[in-house]
Structure formats: structure tokens, C-alpha cells
Amino acid sequence: MSNLLTAAHPIAWIAAISLLVTVAILRARRYLLRYRFKKQHGCQAPQSAVWTKDILLGLDGMWESFQAIRNHHMLELFQRRFAERGDTWVAASLLRRKLFTIDPENLRSMLSTNVNDWFLDRDEATWRFIGPGVFTTDGAAWSHSRALLRPNFVQDKIAHLDMFERHFQNFLTHIPHDGATVDLQPLFFQFTIDAATEFLFGKSTSSLKPGADRTYYEANFDQAWATAADHCRWQIAAAPFKFREGAEVKRAVDLIHAYADKFVHQILKERRESEKTRRNGGSEKRDTSNGRYSFAQELAKSTDDALQIRHELLNIFAAGRDTTASMLSNMFVELAKRPDVWAKLQSEIAVLNGAPPTLEQMRSFRYVHYCMNESLRLWHVVPLNYRKAFRDTYLPRGGGSDGQSPIFMPKGTTVTYSSFAMHRRKAAFGEDADTFRPERWEGWNPSCAFQPFGIGQRICLGQKYALNEVGYLMIRILQEFKKIESRQPLPWTETSGLVLSSLHGTKVSLTPA
Ligand code: HEM
Ligand SMILES: *[C@@H]1O[C@H](CO)[C@@H](O)[C@H](O)[C@H]1NC(C)=O
């Protein structure tokens, strides 16, 4: 060793020393800058010390989380952690510090007022099955997607009640009319896939339609989606470690892409043809099965990039399909146990006299909306979400001994928030926060403490579509069946898929009206 040192050339020495000095200066500079930044914003040390016993790697916390995922009570675990440690706390995770918060002020800062200091990096490899689009990207790419899609989400382009009615009629054919037990959950998933594919691609997978003539892709899209989404969820749980994509997942992803591409190419071809006819003096033909443009056709007016259209459609599908299906399954688990709520809903919609509702009528049913809000409060379908600090920044709460002072967030820090825990805070919702009580919404608005569709610039694009779909299906089921009973003795239990759903399905018995 000493030989090596004395043998080193003086220039090597000088280089090594100047490197060290430079690093030291940069460090000192950053320290000073941060010191000034913290002072300027009144940042205090975090309210609670790092809570993991392993303060470097946080392996104990990770192990506890892993066990909870396996045993289907991860959300309860998070709820307990927040109850024990306060609204904002720090955990170690593989040599880094992660912040966890359910303080509405922090969310407001991160998602809305100070949004430029934060970003969302949904890992590209993890989300390969849908590709880069409005849901997975950030920055300029995201702005571009969002601007492209937004005009297509105005009410008149998404209010497809006649379409929901058609799929509802197919849905009905799967419900026994003799009160035999039926699991509504898979039917809700089929309903939402049939509706979403029609809405987005212009042609439904028709999975609920008896004897429908379906192509190979249509018949297998659902299963392929489930396989790819499941792989994605494990990638997220295992991050930063990666699984290899097995042959089955590869096949599923290929099928999803082929399914979407078939529509995209068809639509682009039609567009080119109609442009040609127009140039030759002919009139444009509106060709869709029901005289309405599909979402894909609308998109094809603004771009002819086939890959981009595919990605955007799949991004919307990912954000919109399992979410509404899960919301319905979670809500009906509860409704089946609540004859009091069922009766109130029945009496509210009795004015329809059995006729399908219009949009205006749907809007007027307050109790239906209370139930939807209460369901999204207790079983929010996006129960955990996160952002990362894009630069050195701060959050308004979580510092100082009372947790009411700002807290410094070094660049790169991940902040995870749990709407499951936030929506069950006793401070905001009262002692009965864990109970389904739609009446709490009467003349009441919890403002920021309740945010089922997010807040700020990335707020859900499909909020109206989702509430139309869920509300319509609820009302139609209420009209067709006078009674519902639970056929599941076990309590509701979470599945930690990409979205929050019911592990034991939605097993009920329905009595025709
Ligand atoms: C119960 C149903 C739904 C719930 C609770 C829900 C909730 C959310 C939430 C919380 C976000 C924000 C995520 C974030 O900030 O990271 C979001 C984003 C989004 N949602 Fe929904 N959603 C639902 C249904 C739908 C439907 C039906 C569609 C489409 C038809 C849709 C399309 C989107 C899109 C495209 C985004 C990404 C927006 C962006 O990042 O700019 N959602 N949703
Ligand atoms: C449901 O929650 C939203 C979001 O907080 C709120 O704006 C709306 O008024 C609530 N609906 C009812 C019927 O209380």
C-alpha cells in the first residue's frame, strides 16, 4: 500500500486533492443553500424520528408491509401507522428517507399550489403494457397528452346512457331471477370492459352478450389485461427490484397491443379515405355503428401517430376500467348488508316509475350521490399514491414538535399518501369514520380531506364518465330488483391489485321487483 502511495505521480496527488476539495466545497455550498432555504420557509425537523428500527435500510418496515400485502390488510396497516405516528412521518427505505402523509395541506401543496416542485415517475418498463401517455408520463409529454385528451371528456361526449343501457340489458341476462347466489364482481368488470371498449374503440368486447360473435382478440382481451395488470402490480410492489416478464405476460401484452392497433389502423385508414373523398368533392361519411364518433376517432382528428393513439387509449383504459368496476363491487358488498340504505335508495328513485333515468334525473338523486361519495370515501379505489420532489422543496406540515411547521424535502424524496387512511381520519370525519353512513353528506362538504378524483392539474379526466356509469348501473339495478341480500359471511377484505377491490367478490342474492 505505502509503495503504491509513494509511487503515485505528483500530478495524481494534485488531481486527487483538488477532487476532494471540489467535492467538499460543493457539499458545503449545498449545505449552506439548504440551510438558508429551510430558514426562509421556516422548516423544522420532522415531528417524529424515523420510525423504522432499521434506520438505514428500513427492512423491518418493508417486511411488515410485505406481510400485510400477502395477508390482505395493507391499508389497515397504513391506517394504524398514521393513527400511531400522526399525519406525517418519515421511514427509512434502502438508504433513503421516504415521507408518508395524509395531511390535506401537504397534498394541496404537492398536487396544486406548489405542483412544479413535484413529479410523478411511473416507471416505463413497469407500465409497458399501456405505454407512455397521460397516465404514465410527466412534464412536457404529459401536458401534450392532457391537452390532446381533455376536449374529448366534455359531458356531451361522455354521456352515453343509451350505451350503458345496452350493456345493462346484457348484464341482466347473467343474474338469476330465483334469488340464487350470484357474484356481481366479475359481472361489473365485464360491464365496464364492454362499455369502455365501445366508448374508446367504437366496438365493444361484448363479453356479457349471450352468443355474441367475438373475434379471438375480443374474447381474450379481458384475460390478457388481467395478466398484464397483475404483473404490473407486482413490479410496483417489488420496486426497485425487477421481475422478468415471463412468456405468458409477453403474450398478454402483445395481445393487448394487437387488439388496440387493429382499431387504430382501421380508423386512420378511414380518415385517410374520407379526406381523399373530401378532396375529390364528396361529402364526409360519419361511419360508426351508432352514428357517434368513438374516442379513437376523435383522437385521430388531432394526430395520425398510430402508436400515440394506441398508448393514449390504453392509458385511459387503465385509469378508467378497473376503477369503476371496483367501486361498484365494493359498494354493493355494503349495500347488500344494508336494507335501510337500499330502501332509501328505492324510495328516492321511485319517481322514475321504472323508466331508465335521464342525465338530469340522475343529477337530482341526492341520496344516490351520497352513497357514491360514501363508497369512495371508505373504499377509495386508488388507496395509495405518491409524488417525488423534483428539486429541493418543502411541505407546509409535519415539522416541529406539534407537526404544524413546514418540513424540508430534499430533491428526490418520495412522498406517499394514502387516501384510504386520509378518508378515515376521525379528526375530519368524526368517531364513526369507519362506518358507511351516506347521511353524513347531507349539507356537508369536507373539502380537501376528501378527494376521490385527486386535485390539481392531474385531477381525474374521467370523473363524470365514472359517476355516470356507476350511478346509472346502481339505479337500473335498484329498478329491476326490490331486494338484495349478502351471501358472503366474511367481512369485506381488500385485494391489493392496481386498484382496491373486494377479495371475496360481491356475492349476493337479488329478488326481482
Ligand atoms: C371510480 C372511478 C374513478 C376514480 C376513483 C378515479 C380516480 C382518479 C384519481 C385519484 C386520479 C389522479 C391520480 C393522480 O393524481 O396521480 C385519476 C386520474 C385519471 N383518471 Fe380517473 N378515476 C376513476 C375513473 C376514471 C375513468 C372512468 C376514466 C376514463 C374514462 C378515468 C381517467 C383518468 C385519467 C386519464 C387520469 C390521468 C389524468 C392525468 O394524470 O392527467 N378515471 N383518476
Ligand atoms: C361528493 O363529494 C364531492 C367532492 O368533495 C363534493 O363536491 C360533492 O358535493 C359531494 N356530493 C354530495 C351529494 O354531497
Short mmCIF file of N, CA and C in Angstrom, two decimals, residues 319-472:
data_model
loop_
_atom_site.label_atom_id
_atom_site.label_comp_id
_atom_site.label_asym_id
_atom_site.label_seq_id
_atom_site.Cartn_x
_atom_site.Cartn_y
_atom_site.Cartn_z
N ALA A 319 -56.76 3.76 -16.55
CA ALA A 319 -57.22 4.66 -15.49
C ALA A 319 -58.70 4.49 -15.22
N GLY A 320 -59.45 4.01 -16.21
CA GLY A 320 -60.90 4.09 -16.11
C GLY A 320 -61.66 2.80 -15.96
N ARG A 321 -61.06 1.67 -16.26
CA ARG A 321 -61.85 0.46 -16.28
C ARG A 321 -61.93 -0.21 -14.89
N ASP A 322 -60.81 -0.64 -14.37
CA ASP A 322 -60.84 -1.35 -13.09
C ASP A 322 -61.33 -0.46 -11.96
N THR A 323 -61.10 0.87 -12.11
CA THR A 323 -61.54 1.79 -11.06
C THR A 323 -63.05 1.76 -10.87
N THR A 324 -63.81 1.94 -11.95
CA THR A 324 -65.27 1.96 -11.81
C THR A 324 -65.80 0.58 -11.42
N ALA A 325 -65.23 -0.47 -12.03
CA ALA A 325 -65.68 -1.82 -11.69
C ALA A 325 -65.46 -2.11 -10.22
N SER A 326 -64.32 -1.70 -9.69
CA SER A 326 -64.02 -1.95 -8.28
C SER A 326 -64.91 -1.12 -7.37
N MET A 327 -65.15 0.12 -7.78
CA MET A 327 -66.03 0.97 -6.98
C MET A 327 -67.39 0.29 -6.83
N LEU A 328 -67.92 -0.22 -7.94
CA LEU A 328 -69.21 -0.90 -7.91
C LEU A 328 -69.15 -2.15 -7.02
N SER A 329 -68.12 -2.94 -7.16
CA SER A 329 -68.06 -4.17 -6.34
C SER A 329 -67.97 -3.86 -4.86
N ASN A 330 -67.15 -2.86 -4.51
CA ASN A 330 -67.03 -2.51 -3.09
C ASN A 330 -68.35 -1.98 -2.55
N MET A 331 -69.00 -1.14 -3.33
CA MET A 331 -70.24 -0.52 -2.84
C MET A 331 -71.33 -1.56 -2.66
N PHE A 332 -71.44 -2.49 -3.60
CA PHE A 332 -72.52 -3.47 -3.49
C PHE A 332 -72.29 -4.49 -2.37
N VAL A 333 -71.04 -4.71 -1.98
CA VAL A 333 -70.79 -5.55 -0.81
C VAL A 333 -71.52 -4.92 0.39
N GLU A 334 -71.40 -3.60 0.50
CA GLU A 334 -72.02 -2.90 1.63
C GLU A 334 -73.54 -2.80 1.46
N LEU A 335 -73.99 -2.42 0.26
CA LEU A 335 -75.43 -2.26 0.04
C LEU A 335 -76.17 -3.55 0.37
N ALA A 336 -75.55 -4.69 0.06
CA ALA A 336 -76.21 -5.98 0.29
C ALA A 336 -76.43 -6.24 1.78
N LYS A 337 -75.66 -5.52 2.61
CA LYS A 337 -75.82 -5.72 4.06
C LYS A 337 -76.64 -4.62 4.69
N ARG A 338 -77.14 -3.69 3.86
CA ARG A 338 -77.79 -2.52 4.42
C ARG A 338 -79.18 -2.30 3.84
N PRO A 339 -80.18 -3.12 4.31
CA PRO A 339 -81.54 -2.94 3.82
C PRO A 339 -82.05 -1.51 4.04
N ASP A 340 -81.57 -0.85 5.09
CA ASP A 340 -82.02 0.53 5.35
C ASP A 340 -81.61 1.46 4.20
N VAL A 341 -80.36 1.32 3.77
CA VAL A 341 -79.87 2.17 2.68
C VAL A 341 -80.57 1.80 1.37
N TRP A 342 -80.72 0.50 1.14
CA TRP A 342 -81.39 0.02 -0.08
C TRP A 342 -82.80 0.61 -0.17
N ALA A 343 -83.53 0.59 0.95
CA ALA A 343 -84.91 1.10 0.96
C ALA A 343 -84.93 2.59 0.65
N LYS A 344 -83.99 3.34 1.22
CA LYS A 344 -83.95 4.78 0.96
C LYS A 344 -83.65 5.07 -0.51
N LEU A 345 -82.73 4.28 -1.06
CA LEU A 345 -82.42 4.45 -2.48
C LEU A 345 -83.65 4.17 -3.33
N GLN A 346 -84.33 3.06 -2.98
CA GLN A 346 -85.53 2.68 -3.72
C GLN A 346 -86.55 3.82 -3.72
N SER A 347 -86.76 4.41 -2.54
CA SER A 347 -87.81 5.42 -2.50
C SER A 347 -87.37 6.68 -3.25
N GLU A 348 -86.07 6.96 -3.26
CA GLU A 348 -85.64 8.14 -4.00
C GLU A 348 -85.88 8.00 -5.50
N ILE A 349 -85.63 6.82 -6.03
CA ILE A 349 -85.73 6.69 -7.49
C ILE A 349 -87.12 6.24 -7.94
N ALA A 350 -88.04 6.12 -6.98
CA ALA A 350 -89.39 5.66 -7.33
C ALA A 350 -90.07 6.60 -8.34
N VAL A 351 -89.70 7.89 -8.32
CA VAL A 351 -90.31 8.85 -9.25
C VAL A 351 -90.13 8.45 -10.72
N LEU A 352 -89.14 7.62 -10.98
CA LEU A 352 -88.89 7.22 -12.37
C LEU A 352 -89.94 6.24 -12.89
N ASN A 353 -90.69 5.63 -11.99
CA ASN A 353 -91.67 4.63 -12.38
C ASN A 353 -91.10 3.54 -13.29
N GLY A 354 -89.87 3.17 -12.99
CA GLY A 354 -89.28 2.07 -13.74
C GLY A 354 -88.63 2.46 -15.06
N ALA A 355 -88.80 3.71 -15.49
CA ALA A 355 -88.17 4.11 -16.75
C ALA A 355 -86.70 4.44 -16.51
N PRO A 356 -85.82 4.13 -17.46
CA PRO A 356 -84.41 4.49 -17.29
C PRO A 356 -84.25 6.00 -17.09
N PRO A 357 -83.32 6.41 -16.24
CA PRO A 357 -83.18 7.84 -15.92
C PRO A 357 -82.48 8.62 -17.03
N THR A 358 -82.79 9.91 -17.11
CA THR A 358 -82.01 10.81 -17.95
C THR A 358 -80.86 11.36 -17.11
N LEU A 359 -79.94 12.06 -17.77
CA LEU A 359 -78.82 12.66 -17.03
C LEU A 359 -79.31 13.64 -15.97
N GLU A 360 -80.31 14.45 -16.34
CA GLU A 360 -80.81 15.46 -15.39
C GLU A 360 -81.43 14.76 -14.19
N GLN A 361 -82.19 13.71 -14.46
CA GLN A 361 -82.79 12.98 -13.33
C GLN A 361 -81.70 12.38 -12.44
N MET A 362 -80.68 11.82 -13.08
CA MET A 362 -79.61 11.22 -12.29
C MET A 362 -78.98 12.25 -11.37
N ARG A 363 -78.77 13.45 -11.93
CA ARG A 363 -78.14 14.50 -11.13
C ARG A 363 -78.98 14.88 -9.92
N SER A 364 -80.31 14.72 -10.05
CA SER A 364 -81.17 15.18 -8.96
C SER A 364 -81.26 14.19 -7.80
N PHE A 365 -80.74 12.99 -7.97
CA PHE A 365 -80.86 11.99 -6.90
C PHE A 365 -79.76 12.16 -5.86
N ARG A 366 -80.06 12.89 -4.83
CA ARG A 366 -79.02 13.23 -3.86
C ARG A 366 -78.52 12.01 -3.10
N TYR A 367 -79.46 11.15 -2.72
CA TYR A 367 -79.03 10.01 -1.89
C TYR A 367 -78.13 9.05 -2.67
N VAL A 368 -78.42 8.92 -3.96
CA VAL A 368 -77.54 8.10 -4.81
C VAL A 368 -76.12 8.69 -4.75
N HIS A 369 -76.04 10.01 -4.83
CA HIS A 369 -74.71 10.64 -4.77
C HIS A 369 -74.07 10.52 -3.40
N TYR A 370 -74.88 10.59 -2.35
CA TYR A 370 -74.31 10.38 -1.01
C TYR A 370 -73.66 9.00 -0.95
N CYS A 371 -74.37 8.01 -1.48
CA CYS A 371 -73.85 6.64 -1.44
C CYS A 371 -72.56 6.51 -2.24
N MET A 372 -72.53 7.16 -3.39
CA MET A 372 -71.30 7.08 -4.20
C MET A 372 -70.13 7.75 -3.47
N ASN A 373 -70.38 8.91 -2.89
CA ASN A 373 -69.32 9.58 -2.13
C ASN A 373 -68.87 8.72 -0.94
N GLU A 374 -69.84 8.17 -0.25
CA GLU A 374 -69.51 7.40 0.96
C GLU A 374 -68.72 6.15 0.58
N SER A 375 -69.05 5.59 -0.56
CA SER A 375 -68.31 4.42 -1.03
C SER A 375 -66.88 4.79 -1.42
N LEU A 376 -66.73 5.92 -2.11
CA LEU A 376 -65.37 6.35 -2.49
C LEU A 376 -64.57 6.80 -1.28
N ARG A 377 -65.27 7.22 -0.25
CA ARG A 377 -64.57 7.62 0.96
C ARG A 377 -63.98 6.38 1.65
N LEU A 378 -64.80 5.37 1.86
CA LEU A 378 -64.35 4.21 2.63
C LEU A 378 -63.48 3.25 1.83
N TRP A 379 -63.79 3.11 0.56
CA TRP A 379 -63.01 2.17 -0.26
C TRP A 379 -62.51 2.90 -1.49
N HIS A 380 -61.67 3.89 -1.23
CA HIS A 380 -61.17 4.65 -2.36
C HIS A 380 -60.37 3.71 -3.26
N VAL A 381 -60.68 3.71 -4.55
CA VAL A 381 -60.09 2.70 -5.41
C VAL A 381 -58.62 2.95 -5.75
N VAL A 382 -58.14 4.16 -5.46
CA VAL A 382 -56.69 4.43 -5.61
C VAL A 382 -56.16 4.73 -4.22
N PRO A 383 -55.98 3.69 -3.40
CA PRO A 383 -55.77 3.92 -1.98
C PRO A 383 -54.38 4.45 -1.61
N LEU A 384 -53.41 4.24 -2.48
CA LEU A 384 -52.05 4.74 -2.21
C LEU A 384 -51.54 5.41 -3.48
N ASN A 385 -50.89 6.55 -3.30
CA ASN A 385 -50.35 7.24 -4.47
C ASN A 385 -49.10 7.99 -4.00
N TYR A 386 -48.35 8.57 -4.90
CA TYR A 386 -47.12 9.22 -4.48
C TYR A 386 -46.71 10.32 -5.45
N ARG A 387 -45.76 11.13 -5.02
CA ARG A 387 -45.07 12.08 -5.87
C ARG A 387 -43.61 12.11 -5.42
N LYS A 388 -42.74 12.65 -6.29
CA LYS A 388 -41.33 12.79 -5.93
C LYS A 388 -40.90 14.24 -6.04
N ALA A 389 -39.98 14.65 -5.14
CA ALA A 389 -39.52 16.04 -5.18
C ALA A 389 -38.61 16.23 -6.39
N PHE A 390 -38.96 17.19 -7.22
CA PHE A 390 -38.23 17.47 -8.45
C PHE A 390 -36.98 18.31 -8.14
N ARG A 391 -37.07 19.10 -7.09
CA ARG A 391 -35.94 19.90 -6.62
C ARG A 391 -36.06 20.00 -5.11
N ASP A 392 -35.08 20.59 -4.45
CA ASP A 392 -35.22 20.83 -3.01
C ASP A 392 -36.48 21.64 -2.79
N THR A 393 -37.32 21.19 -1.89
CA THR A 393 -38.56 21.92 -1.66
C THR A 393 -39.03 21.69 -0.22
N TYR A 394 -40.27 22.03 0.07
CA TYR A 394 -40.77 21.81 1.43
C TYR A 394 -42.26 21.52 1.37
N LEU A 395 -42.76 20.92 2.45
CA LEU A 395 -44.19 20.73 2.61
C LEU A 395 -44.64 21.57 3.80
N PRO A 396 -45.88 22.07 3.79
CA PRO A 396 -46.28 23.01 4.85
C PRO A 396 -46.46 22.38 6.24
N ARG A 397 -46.63 21.07 6.34
CA ARG A 397 -46.91 20.46 7.65
C ARG A 397 -46.05 19.23 7.91
N GLY A 398 -45.86 18.96 9.19
CA GLY A 398 -45.13 17.75 9.58
C GLY A 398 -43.88 18.05 10.38
N GLY A 399 -43.48 19.37 10.45
CA GLY A 399 -42.28 19.73 11.18
C GLY A 399 -42.59 20.29 12.57
N GLY A 400 -41.56 20.33 13.41
CA GLY A 400 -41.73 20.88 14.76
C GLY A 400 -42.41 19.88 15.68
N SER A 401 -42.44 20.20 16.97
CA SER A 401 -42.91 19.20 17.93
C SER A 401 -44.42 18.95 17.77
N ASP A 402 -45.15 19.94 17.24
CA ASP A 402 -46.59 19.72 17.06
C ASP A 402 -46.94 19.34 15.61
N GLY A 403 -45.94 19.23 14.76
CA GLY A 403 -46.21 18.83 13.37
C GLY A 403 -46.88 19.90 12.54
N GLN A 404 -46.95 21.13 13.07
CA GLN A 404 -47.66 22.18 12.35
C GLN A 404 -46.73 23.08 11.53
N SER A 405 -45.41 22.82 11.61
CA SER A 405 -44.48 23.66 10.86
C SER A 405 -44.10 22.99 9.55
N PRO A 406 -43.58 23.79 8.61
CA PRO A 406 -43.11 23.21 7.35
C PRO A 406 -41.95 22.24 7.57
N ILE A 407 -41.76 21.42 6.58
CA ILE A 407 -40.73 20.39 6.68
C ILE A 407 -39.97 20.36 5.37
N PHE A 408 -38.63 20.27 5.47
CA PHE A 408 -37.78 20.32 4.28
C PHE A 408 -37.81 19.00 3.53
N MET A 409 -37.88 19.05 2.20
CA MET A 409 -37.90 17.85 1.37
C MET A 409 -36.76 17.92 0.37
N PRO A 410 -35.66 17.18 0.61
CA PRO A 410 -34.57 17.21 -0.35
C PRO A 410 -35.02 16.65 -1.70
N LYS A 411 -34.42 17.16 -2.76
CA LYS A 411 -34.69 16.69 -4.12
C LYS A 411 -34.65 15.16 -4.17
N GLY A 412 -35.62 14.56 -4.83
CA GLY A 412 -35.64 13.10 -4.99
C GLY A 412 -36.44 12.37 -3.93
N THR A 413 -36.87 13.07 -2.87
CA THR A 413 -37.63 12.39 -1.82
C THR A 413 -38.98 11.91 -2.35
N THR A 414 -39.34 10.68 -2.01
CA THR A 414 -40.65 10.17 -2.38
C THR A 414 -41.63 10.46 -1.25
N VAL A 415 -42.78 11.01 -1.62
CA VAL A 415 -43.83 11.26 -0.64
C VAL A 415 -45.02 10.38 -1.00
N THR A 416 -45.39 9.48 -0.10
CA THR A 416 -46.52 8.59 -0.36
C THR A 416 -47.71 9.08 0.44
N TYR A 417 -48.88 9.07 -0.19
CA TYR A 417 -50.08 9.43 0.57
C TYR A 417 -51.13 8.34 0.42
N SER A 418 -51.88 8.13 1.48
CA SER A 418 -52.88 7.07 1.49
C SER A 418 -54.26 7.70 1.62
N SER A 419 -55.02 7.69 0.53
CA SER A 419 -56.36 8.27 0.65
C SER A 419 -57.25 7.38 1.48
N PHE A 420 -56.92 6.09 1.54
CA PHE A 420 -57.67 5.19 2.41
C PHE A 420 -57.62 5.71 3.86
N ALA A 421 -56.41 5.99 4.33
CA ALA A 421 -56.26 6.48 5.71
C ALA A 421 -56.79 7.91 5.85
N MET A 422 -56.56 8.73 4.82
CA MET A 422 -56.99 10.12 4.91
C MET A 422 -58.52 10.21 5.00
N HIS A 423 -59.19 9.36 4.23
CA HIS A 423 -60.65 9.39 4.20
C HIS A 423 -61.28 8.77 5.45
N ARG A 424 -60.45 8.22 6.31
CA ARG A 424 -60.98 7.64 7.54
C ARG A 424 -60.45 8.36 8.78
N ARG A 425 -59.90 9.55 8.58
CA ARG A 425 -59.39 10.30 9.74
C ARG A 425 -60.56 10.71 10.63
N LYS A 426 -60.44 10.39 11.89
CA LYS A 426 -61.51 10.74 12.82
C LYS A 426 -61.60 12.25 12.99
N ALA A 427 -60.43 12.92 12.89
CA ALA A 427 -60.43 14.37 13.04
C ALA A 427 -61.33 15.03 12.00
N ALA A 428 -61.38 14.47 10.80
CA ALA A 428 -62.17 15.10 9.74
C ALA A 428 -63.57 14.52 9.64
N PHE A 429 -63.72 13.23 9.92
CA PHE A 429 -65.00 12.58 9.63
C PHE A 429 -65.75 12.12 10.88
N GLY A 430 -65.16 12.35 12.04
CA GLY A 430 -65.85 12.00 13.26
C GLY A 430 -65.57 10.58 13.72
N GLU A 431 -66.11 10.27 14.90
CA GLU A 431 -65.82 8.99 15.54
C GLU A 431 -66.31 7.80 14.71
N ASP A 432 -67.36 8.02 13.90
CA ASP A 432 -67.88 6.90 13.10
C ASP A 432 -67.26 6.87 11.70
N ALA A 433 -66.03 7.37 11.60
CA ALA A 433 -65.37 7.47 10.29
C ALA A 433 -65.25 6.13 9.57
N ASP A 434 -65.23 5.02 10.31
CA ASP A 434 -65.09 3.72 9.66
C ASP A 434 -66.44 3.12 9.23
N THR A 435 -67.53 3.83 9.49
CA THR A 435 -68.86 3.31 9.18
C THR A 435 -69.42 3.91 7.89
N PHE A 436 -70.14 3.09 7.13
CA PHE A 436 -70.81 3.55 5.92
C PHE A 436 -72.09 4.27 6.33
N ARG A 437 -72.09 5.60 6.26
CA ARG A 437 -73.27 6.37 6.65
C ARG A 437 -73.49 7.48 5.64
N PRO A 438 -74.24 7.17 4.56
CA PRO A 438 -74.42 8.14 3.48
C PRO A 438 -74.98 9.47 3.97
N GLU A 439 -75.76 9.42 5.04
CA GLU A 439 -76.41 10.65 5.55
C GLU A 439 -75.40 11.70 5.99
N ARG A 440 -74.16 11.29 6.24
CA ARG A 440 -73.19 12.29 6.70
C ARG A 440 -72.97 13.38 5.63
N TRP A 441 -73.35 13.06 4.36
CA TRP A 441 -73.10 14.01 3.28
C TRP A 441 -74.17 15.08 3.19
N GLU A 442 -75.24 14.94 3.98
CA GLU A 442 -76.31 15.93 3.95
C GLU A 442 -75.79 17.30 4.35
N GLY A 443 -75.82 18.23 3.43
CA GLY A 443 -75.40 19.60 3.72
C GLY A 443 -74.01 19.70 4.30
N TRP A 444 -73.12 18.87 3.80
CA TRP A 444 -71.78 18.82 4.38
C TRP A 444 -70.75 18.68 3.29
N ASN A 445 -69.66 19.41 3.39
CA ASN A 445 -68.58 19.24 2.42
C ASN A 445 -67.23 19.24 3.13
N PRO A 446 -66.55 18.12 3.11
CA PRO A 446 -65.29 18.03 3.85
C PRO A 446 -64.13 18.67 3.11
N SER A 447 -64.39 19.33 2.03
CA SER A 447 -63.38 19.99 1.18
C SER A 447 -62.17 19.10 0.96
N CYS A 448 -61.00 19.59 1.34
CA CYS A 448 -59.76 18.93 0.93
C CYS A 448 -59.53 17.55 1.54
N ALA A 449 -60.21 17.27 2.66
CA ALA A 449 -59.97 16.00 3.34
C ALA A 449 -60.53 14.82 2.54
N PHE A 450 -61.35 15.12 1.53
CA PHE A 450 -61.95 14.08 0.70
C PHE A 450 -61.62 14.41 -0.75
N GLN A 451 -60.85 13.56 -1.40
CA GLN A 451 -60.50 13.88 -2.79
C GLN A 451 -60.44 12.61 -3.63
N PRO A 452 -61.61 12.02 -3.91
CA PRO A 452 -61.63 10.74 -4.62
C PRO A 452 -61.06 10.82 -6.03
N PHE A 453 -61.14 12.00 -6.65
CA PHE A 453 -60.65 12.10 -8.03
C PHE A 453 -59.36 12.92 -8.09
N GLY A 454 -58.69 13.06 -6.97
CA GLY A 454 -57.45 13.82 -6.93
C GLY A 454 -57.74 15.30 -6.96
N ILE A 455 -56.68 16.10 -6.90
CA ILE A 455 -56.82 17.55 -7.02
C ILE A 455 -55.69 18.06 -7.89
N GLY A 456 -55.80 19.33 -8.30
CA GLY A 456 -54.72 19.95 -9.06
C GLY A 456 -54.76 19.58 -10.53
N GLN A 457 -53.63 19.76 -11.19
CA GLN A 457 -53.62 19.66 -12.65
C GLN A 457 -53.80 18.23 -13.16
N ARG A 458 -53.54 17.24 -12.31
CA ARG A 458 -53.71 15.86 -12.76
C ARG A 458 -55.02 15.25 -12.27
N ILE A 459 -55.95 16.10 -11.94
CA ILE A 459 -57.25 15.60 -11.47
C ILE A 459 -57.85 14.67 -12.53
N CYS A 460 -58.59 13.69 -12.07
CA CYS A 460 -59.14 12.64 -12.94
C CYS A 460 -59.89 13.24 -14.14
N LEU A 461 -59.56 12.75 -15.32
CA LEU A 461 -60.26 13.22 -16.52
C LEU A 461 -61.62 12.55 -16.67
N GLY A 462 -61.77 11.37 -16.08
CA GLY A 462 -62.98 10.58 -16.33
C GLY A 462 -64.01 10.64 -15.22
N GLN A 463 -63.89 11.64 -14.33
CA GLN A 463 -64.78 11.72 -13.17
C GLN A 463 -66.26 11.64 -13.57
N LYS A 464 -66.65 12.44 -14.55
CA LYS A 464 -68.07 12.47 -14.92
C LYS A 464 -68.49 11.14 -15.55
N TYR A 465 -67.62 10.63 -16.42
CA TYR A 465 -67.92 9.35 -17.05
C TYR A 465 -68.12 8.29 -15.96
N ALA A 466 -67.23 8.27 -14.98
CA ALA A 466 -67.29 7.25 -13.93
C ALA A 466 -68.58 7.37 -13.12
N LEU A 467 -68.92 8.60 -12.73
CA LEU A 467 -70.12 8.77 -11.90
C LEU A 467 -71.39 8.49 -12.71
N ASN A 468 -71.37 8.83 -14.01
CA ASN A 468 -72.50 8.46 -14.86
C ASN A 468 -72.66 6.94 -14.91
N GLU A 469 -71.55 6.27 -15.10
CA GLU A 469 -71.59 4.82 -15.27
C GLU A 469 -72.06 4.13 -13.98
N VAL A 470 -71.44 4.51 -12.87
CA VAL A 470 -71.79 3.88 -11.60
C VAL A 470 -73.22 4.23 -11.20
N GLY A 471 -73.58 5.51 -11.32
CA GLY A 471 -74.92 5.94 -10.95
C GLY A 471 -75.97 5.25 -11.80
N TYR A 472 -75.72 5.16 -13.10
CA TYR A 472 -76.69 4.55 -14.00
C TYR A 472 -76.91 3.08 -13.63
#
